[in-house]
Each structure stands twice: as C-alpha cells, then as structure tokens.
Coordinates of C-alpha atoms and ligand atoms in Angstrom, one line a residue:
M169 CA -11.3 -14.3 266.1
D170 CA -13.4 -12.4 268.5
I171 CA -13.8 -9.2 267.0
N172 CA -16.1 -7.8 270.3
R173 CA -13.4 -7.4 272.0
R174 CA -12.0 -4.2 272.2
T175 CA -9.5 -1.7 274.7
I176 CA -10.5 1.6 276.3
L177 CA -9.0 4.8 274.1
T178 CA -7.0 7.7 275.8
G179 CA -6.8 11.2 274.6
G180 CA -7.4 12.4 271.3
V181 CA -5.8 13.4 267.3
A182 CA -5.8 15.7 264.9
A183 CA -4.4 15.0 261.5
A184 CA -3.3 18.0 258.3
A185 CA -4.8 17.3 255.4
V186 CA -2.3 16.5 253.4
A187 CA -0.8 15.0 250.1
P188 CA 0.4 11.7 251.7
A189 CA 4.1 12.8 251.2
A190 CA 5.2 9.3 250.3
A191 CA 3.2 10.1 247.0
Q192 CA 5.8 12.6 246.9
A193 CA 8.4 10.9 247.4
Q194 CA 10.6 11.8 244.6
A195 CA 10.9 8.6 242.4
Q196 CA 14.7 8.7 241.1
T197 CA 16.1 7.7 237.9
P198 CA 19.2 5.8 238.3
H199 CA 21.7 9.1 237.6
G200 CA 19.4 10.8 240.3
A201 CA 17.4 13.6 238.5
P202 CA 13.9 13.4 240.5
T203 CA 11.1 12.7 238.7
K204 CA 7.4 13.9 239.3
P205 CA 5.4 11.0 240.8
L206 CA 3.1 8.6 237.4
T207 CA -0.3 7.9 237.4
L208 CA -0.7 7.4 234.6
V209 CA -3.8 7.4 234.6
N210 CA -6.1 5.2 231.6
V211 CA -3.1 3.0 231.4
A212 CA -5.1 0.6 228.6
A213 CA -5.4 4.0 226.8
R214 CA -2.1 5.3 225.9
D215 CA -0.1 4.1 223.2
V216 CA 1.1 0.7 225.5
L217 CA 3.4 -2.4 224.0
S218 CA 2.0 -5.2 225.7
L219 CA 4.3 -7.4 227.7
D220 CA 1.8 -10.4 228.7
G221 CA 3.1 -13.7 227.9
D222 CA 6.6 -15.9 228.8
W223 CA 8.9 -13.8 230.6
R224 CA 12.1 -16.5 232.9
Y225 CA 11.6 -16.8 236.4
S226 CA 14.7 -17.2 238.5
I227 CA 13.7 -18.4 242.3
D228 CA 16.1 -17.0 244.8
P229 CA 15.5 -17.5 248.0
Y230 CA 17.9 -16.2 250.7
R231 CA 18.1 -12.3 247.7
D232 CA 21.9 -14.0 246.7
G233 CA 20.9 -11.5 242.9
A234 CA 19.2 -7.8 245.7
A235 CA 23.0 -8.4 247.6
G236 CA 25.9 -10.4 248.7
F237 CA 26.9 -12.5 252.2
H238 CA 27.4 -9.2 254.3
G239 CA 24.9 -7.3 252.9
E240 CA 27.0 -5.8 249.7
Q241 CA 26.2 -5.1 246.6
A242 CA 25.7 -8.2 245.1
G243 CA 28.9 -9.4 243.0
Y244 CA 29.2 -10.9 239.9
G245 CA 27.8 -13.9 239.2
H246 CA 24.0 -13.4 241.2
R247 CA 22.9 -10.3 239.7
R248 CA 19.9 -11.8 237.7
Y249 CA 19.1 -8.7 236.8
D250 CA 22.9 -8.0 234.1
T251 CA 22.7 -8.5 230.6
F252 CA 25.9 -10.9 229.0
N253 CA 24.4 -13.4 227.5
V254 CA 25.5 -16.2 230.5
E255 CA 26.3 -19.9 228.6
A256 CA 28.7 -17.8 226.2
T257 CA 30.4 -15.6 228.6
M258 CA 31.4 -18.9 231.0
R259 CA 32.4 -20.7 227.6
A260 CA 34.8 -17.3 227.0
N261 CA 36.0 -17.4 229.8
P262 CA 36.8 -19.9 232.2
N263 CA 38.2 -18.6 235.5
A264 CA 34.0 -16.4 234.9
L265 CA 31.9 -18.5 237.4
I266 CA 28.1 -17.8 237.0
E267 CA 25.7 -19.2 239.7
Y268 CA 22.8 -18.4 237.3
D269 CA 21.9 -18.1 233.8
M270 CA 18.1 -16.5 233.5
E271 CA 17.8 -18.1 229.4
L272 CA 18.2 -21.1 230.7
S273 CA 15.4 -21.3 233.2
P274 CA 12.0 -22.4 233.4
T275 CA 9.1 -20.1 231.7
A276 CA 6.1 -19.0 233.4
N277 CA 3.3 -16.8 230.9
L278 CA 2.1 -13.1 233.2
P279 CA 0.6 -12.0 234.3
S280 CA 0.6 -14.6 236.8
S281 CA 1.6 -15.7 240.0
W282 CA 4.1 -17.5 241.4
L283 CA 1.7 -20.4 242.8
T284 CA 0.1 -20.5 239.8
H285 CA 2.4 -21.3 237.3
E286 CA 4.9 -23.3 239.3
P287 CA 1.8 -24.9 242.4
T288 CA 4.1 -26.9 244.0
L289 CA 5.5 -22.5 244.7
R290 CA 1.9 -22.9 247.2
R291 CA 4.5 -21.9 249.9
Y292 CA 6.8 -20.1 249.5
V293 CA 7.6 -16.8 250.7
G294 CA 11.0 -14.7 248.8
L295 CA 12.3 -12.7 246.6
M296 CA 11.5 -14.0 242.5
W297 CA 13.4 -12.8 238.9
Y298 CA 11.4 -12.5 236.4
K299 CA 13.0 -11.5 232.6
R300 CA 12.1 -11.1 229.8
T301 CA 13.9 -9.0 226.3
F302 CA 11.3 -6.9 224.2
T303 CA 11.5 -4.8 221.2
L304 CA 11.2 -1.1 221.2
S305 CA 10.4 0.7 218.1
G306 CA 9.4 4.2 216.5
A307 CA 10.0 5.5 220.6
A308 CA 12.3 8.2 218.6
G309 CA 11.4 11.4 220.1
K310 CA 9.3 9.9 222.3
R311 CA 9.0 8.8 226.5
A312 CA 8.9 5.3 227.4
F313 CA 7.9 4.1 231.1
V314 CA 7.6 0.6 232.5
H315 CA 4.0 0.2 233.4
V316 CA 3.1 -2.6 236.5
G317 CA -0.8 -3.1 236.9
A318 CA 0.5 -5.4 240.6
A319 CA 2.9 -7.2 241.7
N320 CA 2.3 -8.5 245.3
Y321 CA 4.0 -7.0 247.1
A322 CA 8.1 -5.5 246.7
T323 CA 8.9 -5.3 243.4
T324 CA 12.3 -3.8 241.8
V325 CA 13.0 -2.7 238.0
F326 CA 16.1 -2.8 235.8
V327 CA 15.9 -2.2 232.2
N328 CA 19.1 -3.3 230.0
G329 CA 20.6 -4.4 233.6
T330 CA 20.7 -0.5 235.2
Q331 CA 17.6 -0.5 238.5
I332 CA 14.9 2.6 237.4
G333 CA 12.5 2.4 240.6
A334 CA 11.4 0.4 243.2
H335 CA 7.7 0.3 245.1
E336 CA 6.1 -1.7 248.5
G337 CA 2.9 -2.5 247.6
G338 CA 0.7 -5.9 246.5
F339 CA -2.5 -4.5 244.5
T340 CA -1.9 -0.8 243.9
P341 CA 0.0 0.1 239.6
F342 CA 2.9 1.4 239.8
A343 CA 5.1 3.1 236.7
F344 CA 8.7 4.6 236.7
E345 CA 10.0 6.3 233.6
I346 CA 12.6 4.1 231.0
P347 CA 16.1 7.4 230.7
A348 CA 16.4 8.3 227.9
A349 CA 20.3 7.4 227.2
L350 CA 18.8 2.9 228.8
V351 CA 16.2 2.8 226.2
R352 CA 17.4 0.6 223.0
E353 CA 15.5 1.3 219.3
G354 CA 15.3 -2.8 219.5
E355 CA 16.1 -5.1 221.4
N356 CA 15.7 -3.6 225.5
Q357 CA 16.1 -5.9 228.6
I358 CA 13.9 -6.0 231.1
T359 CA 14.4 -7.2 235.0
L360 CA 11.5 -7.7 237.7
G361 CA 12.6 -8.8 241.2
V362 CA 9.4 -10.0 243.1
D363 CA 9.8 -10.4 246.8
S364 CA 6.1 -11.7 248.7
E365 CA 7.3 -11.6 251.9
A366 CA 5.3 -9.4 254.6
T367 CA 6.9 -7.9 258.1
W368 CA 5.2 -6.2 260.9
D369 CA 5.6 -3.3 259.4
T370 CA 3.9 -4.2 256.2
V371 CA 0.8 -3.5 254.3
P372 CA -0.9 -5.5 254.9
P373 CA 1.4 -6.8 257.7
R374 CA 2.9 -11.2 258.2
V375 CA -0.9 -12.7 259.5
T376 CA -4.4 -11.5 257.0
D377 CA -7.0 -14.2 256.1
W378 CA -6.2 -14.3 252.6
E379 CA -4.5 -16.2 250.5
N380 CA -0.5 -14.5 250.1
Y381 CA -0.4 -15.3 245.7
G382 CA 3.3 -13.5 245.4
G383 CA 3.8 -12.9 242.1
I384 CA 3.3 -10.2 238.8
T385 CA -0.3 -10.2 239.1
R386 CA -2.0 -7.8 236.7
G387 CA 0.0 -6.8 233.5
V388 CA 3.2 -4.9 232.8
H389 CA 3.4 -2.6 229.9
I390 CA 5.3 -0.2 228.3
V391 CA 4.6 3.3 227.1
L392 CA 5.2 5.4 225.1
T393 CA 4.6 9.3 225.6
P394 CA 5.3 12.1 223.6
Q395 CA 8.0 14.4 225.5
T396 CA 5.1 16.0 227.4
F397 CA 2.3 14.4 227.8
I398 CA -1.1 14.8 230.6
D399 CA -0.5 12.1 233.4
D400 CA -3.4 12.4 235.8
A401 CA -7.2 13.0 234.3
W402 CA -9.4 13.4 237.3
I403 CA -13.5 13.8 236.0
R404 CA -16.7 14.6 238.0
L405 CA -19.3 15.5 239.2
T406 CA -19.4 17.4 242.4
R407 CA -21.6 17.8 245.1
E408 CA -22.3 20.9 244.0
G409 CA -23.4 19.3 240.6
R410 CA -20.6 21.4 238.5
V411 CA -18.5 19.5 235.9
A412 CA -15.3 19.5 237.7
A413 CA -12.1 18.5 235.8
T414 CA -7.9 17.7 237.1
V415 CA -5.0 17.9 234.8
R416 CA -1.5 16.9 235.6
L417 CA 1.0 17.1 232.8
N418 CA 4.2 16.1 232.9
G419 CA 7.1 16.5 230.9
A420 CA 9.2 20.8 229.8
R421 CA 5.8 21.9 228.3
A422 CA 4.0 21.3 231.3
R423 CA 3.5 24.0 232.7
N424 CA 1.4 27.2 231.2
A425 CA 0.2 24.9 228.3
E426 CA -3.6 24.6 227.1
V427 CA -5.7 22.0 228.3
R428 CA -9.7 20.8 226.8
V429 CA -11.8 18.3 228.6
R430 CA -14.5 17.7 225.9
I431 CA -17.9 15.6 226.4
A432 CA -19.2 15.5 222.9
A433 CA -22.7 14.1 224.9
L434 CA -23.4 17.0 227.0
G435 CA -21.8 19.4 224.7
L436 CA -19.5 20.0 227.0
T437 CA -16.2 21.6 226.7
L438 CA -14.2 23.2 228.9
H439 CA -10.3 24.9 228.8
G440 CA -7.5 26.9 230.3
R441 CA -4.0 26.8 231.3
T442 CA -1.8 24.9 233.4
D443 CA -0.4 26.4 236.8
G444 CA 3.9 26.2 237.2
D445 CA 2.5 22.8 238.7
G446 CA 1.6 21.9 234.9
V447 CA -2.4 21.3 236.9
W448 CA -4.7 22.8 235.7
T449 CA -8.8 21.9 237.4
G450 CA -12.2 24.1 236.2
E451 CA -15.0 23.3 236.2
A452 CA -19.0 24.7 234.6
A453 CA -22.4 24.1 235.5
A454 CA -23.5 20.7 234.4
P455 CA -26.4 20.4 230.8
R456 CA -29.3 19.2 231.7
N457 CA -28.7 17.2 229.8
L458 CA -26.0 14.8 232.0
E459 CA -27.5 12.2 233.2
R460 CA -26.8 11.1 236.4
W461 CA -25.0 7.4 237.1
S462 CA -26.7 4.9 239.5
P463 CA -27.0 1.1 239.7
D464 CA -30.0 1.3 237.7
R465 CA -29.4 3.2 235.0
P466 CA -25.6 2.8 235.1
Q467 CA -24.8 6.1 232.1
L468 CA -20.7 6.4 230.9
Y469 CA -19.9 9.3 229.0
A470 CA -17.0 9.1 225.9
V471 CA -14.8 12.0 227.9
R472 CA -11.6 13.2 225.6
V473 CA -8.7 15.1 227.2
E474 CA -5.9 17.4 225.4
T475 CA -3.4 19.2 225.2
A476 CA -0.4 20.0 222.2
G477 CA 0.6 16.8 220.9
D478 CA -1.6 14.5 223.9
T479 CA -4.6 13.3 224.2
L480 CA -6.0 10.8 226.5
R481 CA -9.9 9.2 226.5
E482 CA -12.3 8.3 229.1
R483 CA -15.7 6.7 230.0
V484 CA -17.0 8.5 233.0
G485 CA -19.8 8.6 235.6
F486 CA -21.2 11.1 236.8
R487 CA -23.2 11.1 240.4
T488 CA -22.8 12.1 243.9
I489 CA -22.5 10.6 246.8
E490 CA -23.1 12.1 250.2
T491 CA -24.2 11.3 253.3
R492 CA -27.3 13.7 255.4
G493 CA -27.6 12.2 259.3
D494 CA -27.8 8.7 259.4
Q495 CA -28.2 8.3 255.7
I496 CA -26.4 7.6 252.7
L497 CA -28.4 10.4 249.9
L498 CA -27.1 8.8 245.5
N499 CA -27.8 12.1 243.5
G500 CA -29.9 13.9 247.0
E501 CA -31.6 10.8 246.7
P502 CA -31.5 7.9 250.4
I503 CA -30.5 4.2 249.2
F504 CA -29.9 1.7 250.7
L505 CA -27.0 -0.6 250.1
R506 CA -27.7 -4.2 248.8
G507 CA -24.0 -5.3 249.3
I508 CA -21.9 -8.6 248.9
C509 CA -18.2 -8.1 249.6
I510 CA -15.4 -10.1 247.5
H511 CA -12.7 -11.0 247.8
E512 CA -10.0 -11.3 244.4
E513 CA -10.0 -14.6 242.8
E514 CA -11.3 -15.7 240.0
L515 CA -14.5 -18.8 240.0
G516 CA -12.9 -22.2 240.3
A517 CA -11.7 -25.5 241.7
E518 CA -7.9 -23.9 241.9
P519 CA -8.5 -19.7 241.8
S520 CA -5.0 -17.7 240.7
R521 CA -6.0 -14.6 241.0
I522 CA -5.1 -13.8 237.9
I523 CA -8.8 -11.6 236.6
T524 CA -10.0 -11.8 232.8
P525 CA -13.1 -9.5 232.3
E526 CA -14.1 -13.0 231.7
N527 CA -13.7 -14.1 235.5
A528 CA -14.4 -10.6 237.5
R529 CA -17.9 -10.4 235.2
A530 CA -19.2 -14.3 236.3
L531 CA -17.6 -12.3 240.2
L532 CA -19.7 -8.7 239.5
T533 CA -22.9 -10.4 237.8
L534 CA -23.2 -13.3 240.5
A535 CA -23.4 -10.2 242.6
K536 CA -26.0 -8.1 240.6
E537 CA -27.4 -11.0 238.9
G538 CA -27.4 -14.2 241.1
L539 CA -28.7 -11.9 244.8
G540 CA -29.6 -8.9 243.9
C541 CA -27.0 -6.3 244.7
N542 CA -26.3 -3.0 244.2
F543 CA -23.4 -2.6 246.0
V544 CA -20.5 -4.8 247.0
R545 CA -16.9 -4.7 249.2
L546 CA -14.3 -5.2 246.8
A547 CA -12.2 -6.3 250.1
H548 CA -9.1 -5.8 251.7
Y549 CA -7.2 -3.9 249.3
P550 CA -7.4 -2.6 245.8
H551 CA -8.8 -5.1 243.0
S552 CA -8.2 -4.6 239.2
E553 CA -9.3 -1.5 237.0
I554 CA -10.5 -4.6 234.7
T555 CA -13.4 -5.0 238.3
T556 CA -14.2 -1.7 238.8
R557 CA -14.5 -0.8 235.6
L558 CA -16.5 -3.4 235.1
A559 CA -18.4 -2.3 238.0
D560 CA -19.7 1.3 236.5
E561 CA -20.4 -0.5 233.3
L562 CA -22.8 -3.1 235.4
G563 CA -23.9 -0.6 238.3
L564 CA -22.2 -2.2 240.7
L565 CA -21.2 0.5 244.4
V566 CA -18.2 0.1 245.2
W567 CA -16.4 0.0 248.6
S568 CA -12.7 -0.3 247.9
E569 CA -10.1 -0.4 250.5
I570 CA -6.3 -0.8 251.1
P571 CA -4.8 -3.7 253.3
V572 CA -3.7 -1.0 256.7
Y573 CA -5.9 -5.0 257.8
W574 CA -5.7 -6.4 261.7
R575 CA -1.9 -5.6 263.4
I576 CA -0.1 -3.1 261.8
N577 CA 2.7 -1.6 263.1
W578 CA 1.6 1.7 264.0
E579 CA 4.6 3.2 265.9
N580 CA 6.8 2.6 262.2
P581 CA 6.3 5.9 260.2
R582 CA 7.7 3.9 257.2
T583 CA 4.7 2.1 257.3
L584 CA 2.7 4.7 257.3
E585 CA 4.3 6.7 254.2
T586 CA 3.5 2.8 252.7
A587 CA -0.1 2.9 253.3
R588 CA -0.8 7.2 252.2
A589 CA 1.6 5.9 248.8
M590 CA -0.4 2.8 248.7
L591 CA -4.1 4.8 249.1
A592 CA -2.5 8.0 247.3
E593 CA -2.2 5.1 244.5
N594 CA -5.8 3.8 244.7
I595 CA -7.7 6.4 244.3
R596 CA -5.4 8.3 242.0
R597 CA -6.0 5.0 239.6
D598 CA -10.0 5.0 240.4
R599 CA -11.0 8.3 241.2
N600 CA -12.9 8.4 237.4
R601 CA -14.4 4.9 238.4
A602 CA -18.2 6.3 239.5
A603 CA -18.7 3.1 240.9
I604 CA -16.9 3.9 243.1
A605 CA -18.2 5.7 246.6
L606 CA -16.3 4.6 249.5
W607 CA -13.0 4.7 250.4
S608 CA -11.8 1.9 253.7
I609 CA -8.8 2.5 255.4
G610 CA -8.7 0.4 257.7
N611 CA -10.0 -3.9 258.9
E612 CA -10.7 -4.5 262.6
T613 CA -8.0 -3.2 263.1
P614 CA -7.2 -2.9 267.6
L615 CA -7.4 0.2 269.4
G616 CA -4.8 2.0 270.8
E617 CA -3.5 5.6 270.3
A618 CA -0.9 5.1 267.7
R619 CA -3.9 3.8 265.4
L620 CA -5.9 6.3 265.9
R621 CA -3.8 8.8 264.3
F622 CA -2.4 6.1 261.8
L623 CA -5.6 6.3 260.8
A624 CA -6.7 10.2 261.2
Q625 CA -3.6 10.9 258.4
L626 CA -5.5 7.9 256.0
A627 CA -8.5 9.6 256.4
A628 CA -7.5 13.3 256.7
D629 CA -5.7 12.2 252.4
V630 CA -8.9 10.6 250.8
R631 CA -10.1 13.9 251.7
A632 CA -7.1 15.9 250.6
L633 CA -7.0 13.2 247.2
D634 CA -11.0 13.0 246.3
D635 CA -13.3 15.3 248.0
T636 CA -17.1 13.9 246.2
R637 CA -16.8 10.1 247.5
L638 CA -16.9 8.6 251.2
V639 CA -14.1 7.9 254.5
T640 CA -15.7 4.3 255.4
A641 CA -13.5 1.9 258.0
A642 CA -14.3 -1.8 259.2
L643 CA -14.4 -1.0 262.8
L644 CA -14.7 -2.9 266.0
T645 CA -17.2 -2.2 268.9
E646 CA -18.1 -3.2 271.6
R647 CA -20.5 -5.4 273.3
R648 CA -22.4 -4.4 276.6
T649 CA -25.5 -6.2 278.2
Q650 CA -29.0 -3.5 279.1
D651 CA -31.9 -4.9 280.1
G652 CA -30.2 -8.0 280.4
K653 CA -30.4 -8.2 276.6
P654 CA -26.7 -7.7 274.8
L655 CA -26.3 -4.2 273.7
M656 CA -23.6 -3.5 270.3
V657 CA -22.2 -0.3 271.3
L658 CA -20.6 1.8 268.1
N659 CA -18.2 4.1 269.9
D660 CA -14.9 4.2 268.2
P661 CA -13.2 7.1 268.4
L662 CA -12.1 6.8 264.6
A663 CA -15.6 6.9 263.8
E664 CA -15.6 10.8 264.3
H665 CA -12.7 10.8 261.0
L666 CA -16.1 9.0 259.4
D667 CA -18.8 9.7 257.2
V668 CA -20.0 6.2 256.8
L669 CA -19.3 3.4 259.2
G670 CA -18.3 -0.6 258.7
V671 CA -18.9 -3.3 261.2
N672 CA -17.7 -6.2 261.0
T673 CA -20.1 -8.7 262.7
Y674 CA -19.8 -12.3 263.7
N675 CA -22.4 -12.5 266.7
G676 CA -24.2 -16.5 266.2
W677 CA -20.4 -18.2 264.9
Y678 CA -17.8 -16.5 266.7
S679 CA -19.4 -15.7 269.2
N680 CA -21.7 -18.1 271.8
D681 CA -24.8 -16.5 270.7
A682 CA -28.1 -19.8 270.0
L683 CA -29.2 -19.2 266.5
A684 CA -31.9 -17.7 267.7
D685 CA -31.1 -14.5 270.5
V686 CA -29.4 -13.2 267.8
P687 CA -32.1 -11.0 265.8
G688 CA -32.7 -9.9 270.4
I689 CA -29.0 -7.8 270.3
A690 CA -29.8 -4.4 269.6
W691 CA -27.1 -1.7 268.6
R692 CA -26.4 2.0 269.4
S693 CA -24.9 4.2 267.4
D694 CA -23.9 7.7 269.2
Y695 CA -22.6 9.6 266.6
G696 CA -25.1 10.3 264.1
K697 CA -24.0 8.9 260.9
P698 CA -24.9 5.9 258.6
M699 CA -23.8 2.4 259.6
I700 CA -23.0 -0.3 257.2
F701 CA -22.0 -4.5 258.4
S702 CA -19.0 -4.5 256.6
E703 CA -19.5 -8.9 257.4
F704 CA -21.0 -10.7 258.6
G705 CA -21.2 -14.6 257.7
A706 CA -21.1 -18.2 258.7
D707 CA -18.6 -21.6 257.4
A708 CA -20.5 -23.9 255.1
K709 CA -18.5 -27.1 253.4
S710 CA -21.3 -27.1 250.4
G711 CA -23.0 -30.5 250.0
F712 CA -22.8 -31.2 253.5
H713 CA -26.3 -30.8 254.9
D714 CA -27.1 -31.0 259.3
A715 CA -31.0 -31.8 259.8
E716 CA -31.7 -30.3 263.0
G717 CA -29.3 -26.7 261.5
T718 CA -26.8 -27.2 264.8
H719 CA -23.7 -28.0 262.7
K720 CA -21.9 -25.4 262.4
F721 CA -20.3 -26.1 259.3
S722 CA -23.6 -27.0 257.5
E723 CA -25.4 -25.6 254.6
E724 CA -28.7 -25.8 256.8
F725 CA -26.1 -23.3 259.5
Q726 CA -25.2 -21.0 257.6
A727 CA -29.0 -20.2 256.3
E728 CA -29.8 -19.9 259.5
Y729 CA -27.2 -18.1 260.6
Y730 CA -28.7 -15.5 257.9
R731 CA -32.2 -15.5 258.6
R732 CA -31.8 -14.7 262.4
T733 CA -29.1 -12.3 261.4
L734 CA -30.5 -10.5 259.3
E735 CA -34.0 -10.3 261.9
M736 CA -31.1 -8.1 264.0
A737 CA -30.5 -5.8 260.8
A738 CA -33.2 -5.3 260.1
K739 CA -34.7 -3.6 263.4
V740 CA -31.1 -1.4 263.0
P741 CA -32.7 2.3 262.3
F742 CA -28.9 3.5 261.3
L743 CA -28.1 0.7 259.0
R744 CA -27.9 1.9 255.4
G745 CA -26.5 -1.1 254.0
M746 CA -24.7 -4.8 254.4
S747 CA -21.7 -6.3 252.6
P748 CA -22.3 -9.9 254.2
W749 CA -18.9 -11.6 254.2
I750 CA -18.5 -13.5 251.6
L751 CA -19.7 -14.6 248.3
K752 CA -17.3 -17.1 247.5
D753 CA -15.4 -19.7 249.6
F754 CA -12.1 -18.4 249.6
R755 CA -8.7 -20.0 249.9
S756 CA -6.9 -18.5 253.3
P757 CA -3.9 -20.8 255.2
R758 CA -5.8 -19.6 258.8
R759 CA -8.1 -22.2 257.8
Q760 CA -7.3 -25.8 258.4
H761 CA -9.4 -27.7 259.6
P762 CA -9.1 -30.9 257.8
V763 CA -12.8 -31.8 256.9
Y764 CA -14.3 -28.3 256.4
Q765 CA -11.4 -26.6 255.7
Q766 CA -8.4 -27.5 254.1
G767 CA -7.0 -24.7 253.0
W768 CA -10.1 -22.6 252.8
N769 CA -12.7 -20.1 253.9
R770 CA -15.9 -21.2 254.4
K771 CA -18.1 -18.0 254.3
G772 CA -18.8 -18.6 250.6
L773 CA -22.7 -18.0 249.8
V774 CA -20.9 -20.4 246.4
S775 CA -18.2 -22.4 246.0
P776 CA -15.3 -22.3 244.8
T777 CA -16.5 -23.3 241.4
G778 CA -19.6 -21.4 242.5
G779 CA -21.8 -24.4 243.5
R780 CA -25.4 -22.2 245.0
K781 CA -25.9 -22.9 248.8
Q782 CA -28.6 -22.4 250.6
A783 CA -27.9 -19.2 251.9
F784 CA -27.7 -17.5 248.9
A785 CA -31.0 -17.8 248.5
V786 CA -32.0 -16.2 251.5
L787 CA -29.6 -14.1 251.1
A788 CA -31.1 -12.6 247.6
E789 CA -34.7 -13.4 248.7
H790 CA -34.1 -10.6 251.5
Y791 CA -33.1 -8.2 248.8
R792 CA -35.8 -8.8 246.6
A793 CA -37.9 -8.2 249.1
R794 CA -35.7 -4.8 249.6
A795 CA -35.3 -3.8 246.8
A796 CA -39.3 -4.4 245.9
N797 CA -39.7 -1.7 249.4
Ligands
GCU11 C1 -12.7 -10.7 260.0 C2 -11.7 -10.2 257.9 C3 -12.3 -11.1 257.4 C4 -12.3 -13.2 257.6 C5 -13.7 -13.3 258.0 C6 -13.4 -14.1 258.6 O1 -14.2 -9.6 259.9 O2 -12.6 -8.2 258.4 O3 -10.5 -10.6 256.2 O4 -12.0 -13.2 256.7 O5 -13.2 -11.8 259.6 O6 -13.1 -14.3 259.6 O7 -13.7 -14.7 257.3

C-alpha cells in the first residue's frame, strides 16, 4: 500500500458546527415515545447489574431471525428473541415448528468476541444471537436501562421479546430504556442480535488492516436510575483557566432543577439550575491550590455531581492542551509527544480483544515504563473505557479516534450520520478523561471533495462537543523531488480544519528508498501547525535475524529502519511528536506471508507475547534522550 499516492483536489468546503443530527436522533421506544439520546456517563459508578457471564448463543448467517425469506418480519419459529420455552411448546402442540432453541443452544462467557468463545468462528461474518435472563429487584419506582459497552458491529436489543433499540458502530457505548410496561420484578429475558458484517457503507468499511472481532466485546449492564437522573456530566479546565461543569439531567423533573458540583479537595462548589432542556453549565476561577494533570504528575480529583434524588461520582484531572503556532502546549508549556500506537489486543498468543484492567495495564505500562512514552495513539477506533481511565491514572496523553478509515463512502448521508453519532458517543463517554488530548476524525483517507466535506463536518462536530481538546487526523502527503532529493509535502486541504497534523510515513518500508537515504528526506508544511508522525514502522518476525540487516521482516532491518527514520524526524522543525506503528504485533487477515506473517501484522516492537525486538531498545533510547533534553 503506497500511502504517498494522492490525487489533485479542487474546491473548498464549509461545515456548520452543529451537534451531530444522528446523536440527537430520537431513539424510539417500541411504543414510539421519543427518548433523549442517552450517555449514562461513568456507568460503572451507577446502580448497575452486570450481565457478564454465561449467555446462550445461536448463529444466524442468513439473518433468518431478523427477516422472513421475502424480507418481511421474521416468522413464528424463527424469532430468537421470543420468550416462550421452545421444547415445552413443541411438546404441547405437535403442529408447532420452531427452528431454533436458545435454551438448548451452547453458552458463551461474555463479554467476548465470538472468535474467542468459539475459535472455529474466526472467519464468521454475520448475525449472532445472544440471550440470557436477569432478575431485577428493587426496581419499583425506578427507570431501567440496558447499557452495552460495545458490540461489533450492528446490534438490536430485545427485552422480554420486545425490541427496545438498535445501534450501529462497533466501539462505542449505547443505552436504551426498558419501558416501564416491559420491566418485570423477578426474571426478565434479554436478547441481543449482533451483526459483524462491514460493508462499503459502514464505519469502518469492508477493508481494514485489523481482525474483525465480531460480538459483544465489552460489558452489558442493566442500569437503574431515579425517575429524574444525571445522564451526562462534563467537568473540565477551560483554556481561560476556569473550572467548568456541564450537567444534563434526564426525566420529568429535568427542567429548572438545582444541580451542584463539588470538588472537596479544592473546596470548590459550583451550583445552579438547569434550563428548559435539563442542561446547566457553570464555571468559576480555578482555585489556587488546583494541581494540574500531566504525564509526570497525573493528579486526579474526586468530583460529586448532585441533584434532587441522584448523585454521580467522577474522578477528573484538570489540564489545558492547545497549540501556539507549530507548538503543542500542555498547561501552557511546549511538549513533545513521545508516543506509540496501540491496537486493542491484549498481550498473548491468542488475543481476543477483551480488555481487562490487568490487560490494559500490561500494555500501557510497556509503553510508559518500557519505552518512556508520555503519549499513546489508541488506533483505529475508540478503545475500552478501562484503557482511557487507566491512561488518566498512569499519566499518558491519548490520541482517540473513530474508524473513518481508508475507503469510506463519503457520498452516503447515512454513513456520515453513523460517523457523527460514533464521534459524539466517543466524546461524550471520554471527555472527562484528562489524558485525552486529541480527537482524530480519519486515517489515511483518499483525497476528494466529498471526503473533505465529510471530514470537515466531523471536525466541526468535535469543536461543538468539546472546545478543550485538539482535532487531528492521519493525513496523506505528496512526494516531490527538490534539488535532486525527496521532499515530502504536507498540503492536504483537510489541514485547514485541524489543529494538529498527523502524518503516517513509511519511507523505507512501503517505498523504494534505501534505509541509508531516509535521513535525507526533507519535509515541508505550509500550515504553520504542529505535525506529528502518527505512524511509521516496519515488520519484523520476532527471532528472525539477518546479519546484514537488509532482509525485510528481520529484526535487524526493523531496528535500522527505526534508527534512520528517527534521524529523519530529528531534522523536521515543526515535528512535535510521534507514535510509531506499533507497540505489539496484531492480527490482520491482510497479512498472509506464510513464514513472516501468518495472519499477523508484524510491525510490533514486541511479539504477540511481549518479546522485545531489537527496535524496541532503539526507540526507548531515543525517547530517553528526548526526555532528558
Ligand atoms: C497504515 C494504516 C495501519 C496499517 C499500517 C500498515 O498506515 O494506518 O492501519 O496497519 O499502515 O500498513 O501496517
């Protein structure tokens, strides 16, 4: 894949900075009563019943449980989400024909992608049904919601045989209210239909460079709330150095309701009343004793948000991130981002993309303590909230992104709405994380007018949702020759809409450059904005050695590639960070060399089980030197 190729662009675009329509789209309960888009921020701190554990599952490649053979509603005997007992029904009624039985189907321990709970399903692309029961007690007088941390890719949720909502997007949380008429004190049934199929209209599209882990990959919870509750609370330090809070209530008494935000350690209380939409924003000068968050001192504060009948706890760091010319400033001081890219796969020979606190800590500690990073690019989709909260605790700045990746259908309005909703879900879930510094809206997308319009809208959405962070994307560059030497020119028109210009560069791997010539490659940007190398890397099969270091896929070649690329990087005056590709080898169906790849992308600095390749020490030494300056 030659990522330096580009086409000539014509025309300009403007984008209205409005909150994404899809994110405002009224999620319909089965009875048509509109419900507000839900965030249920910091769901783990709420009154929750975890549905982790055994679920029954039933494969449905022809989506028989979703539609009949003429496309009408699925017929009796095919609806996996029905609630009657199949065996008893067939014994009682000899005419009954039912061609599934969730009670007698195999069980899987969730959360888990299906290739994890059933390895023969690695290449299965399609619909999978999951069902379990749960017992509710103490729900009287409360509201009940189903909250899904993530399910890849499109999910339909049924409770007690009735659909309560549907969601598209494999990496962001979603929640639907269980209408009061459906909630039972005692045993309830929940069924999720999860369809992993990516098309040319989905986000990401059909072709990516990573394994498609289909299934329920993050926890499912039943959440009980008061009739009126705190749905979203965003607490932050503004660039003007003020502590600000925005709180959104949901429920009949959301309007004109009193709200308080207390930060006891700072002796600070903000309070006020919500408006007609149930929203309140307040701010105050930052107390003098406020200690700002930074990678070196990741100071977090306990925050309590209160309103009549509901209290929500959060832990928040306060810092500012901005640009000044071609510098990135953290708390007003220039910073160089010493980063590494990470896919969401745990260390181990058979990764399953199930991120536990231990798995996340192993990856982030390898970056922070092993390489000396102060920054990680969580590629190419929103990672688990476990990971972003841990980055807050450990002190790692984060590039967070949605999978607007390669060949998106820029012309399809529905694709745009999916991307906008995904972006809003990601930002609303994580904008209390001080670690997150950058929201990325795309990766290596081919130039064109429709693409520019699409991405300009996403950049505007970021600014509408969060005016305290930076907007970025991984851009393509144009290769020229100047005075007989290669010159990389950054002139992607999307740069006008960004604060920080990410560039993926693979000279010496995907190009014909001899490694010895890479340091001589010059860079030019006409934007006066900070650039970061959001990717560079080379494959190496751990343990494969080549004394001359000229054989691609050898550890020696990868180490020399890093030395030469780092030499080139040191000469770029507007380079303000880097996140080489990638911390760990990861699964990718596109990588099928029978000796060196076997279905893995081998650009990791460590092997799947964490074995450090020679290039690991090269980058670690480089970062130690940079940190010392
Ligand atoms: C691209 C892309 C990555 C991919 C990498 C590679 O830059 O962003 O997703 O894995 O190159 O080719 O290894």
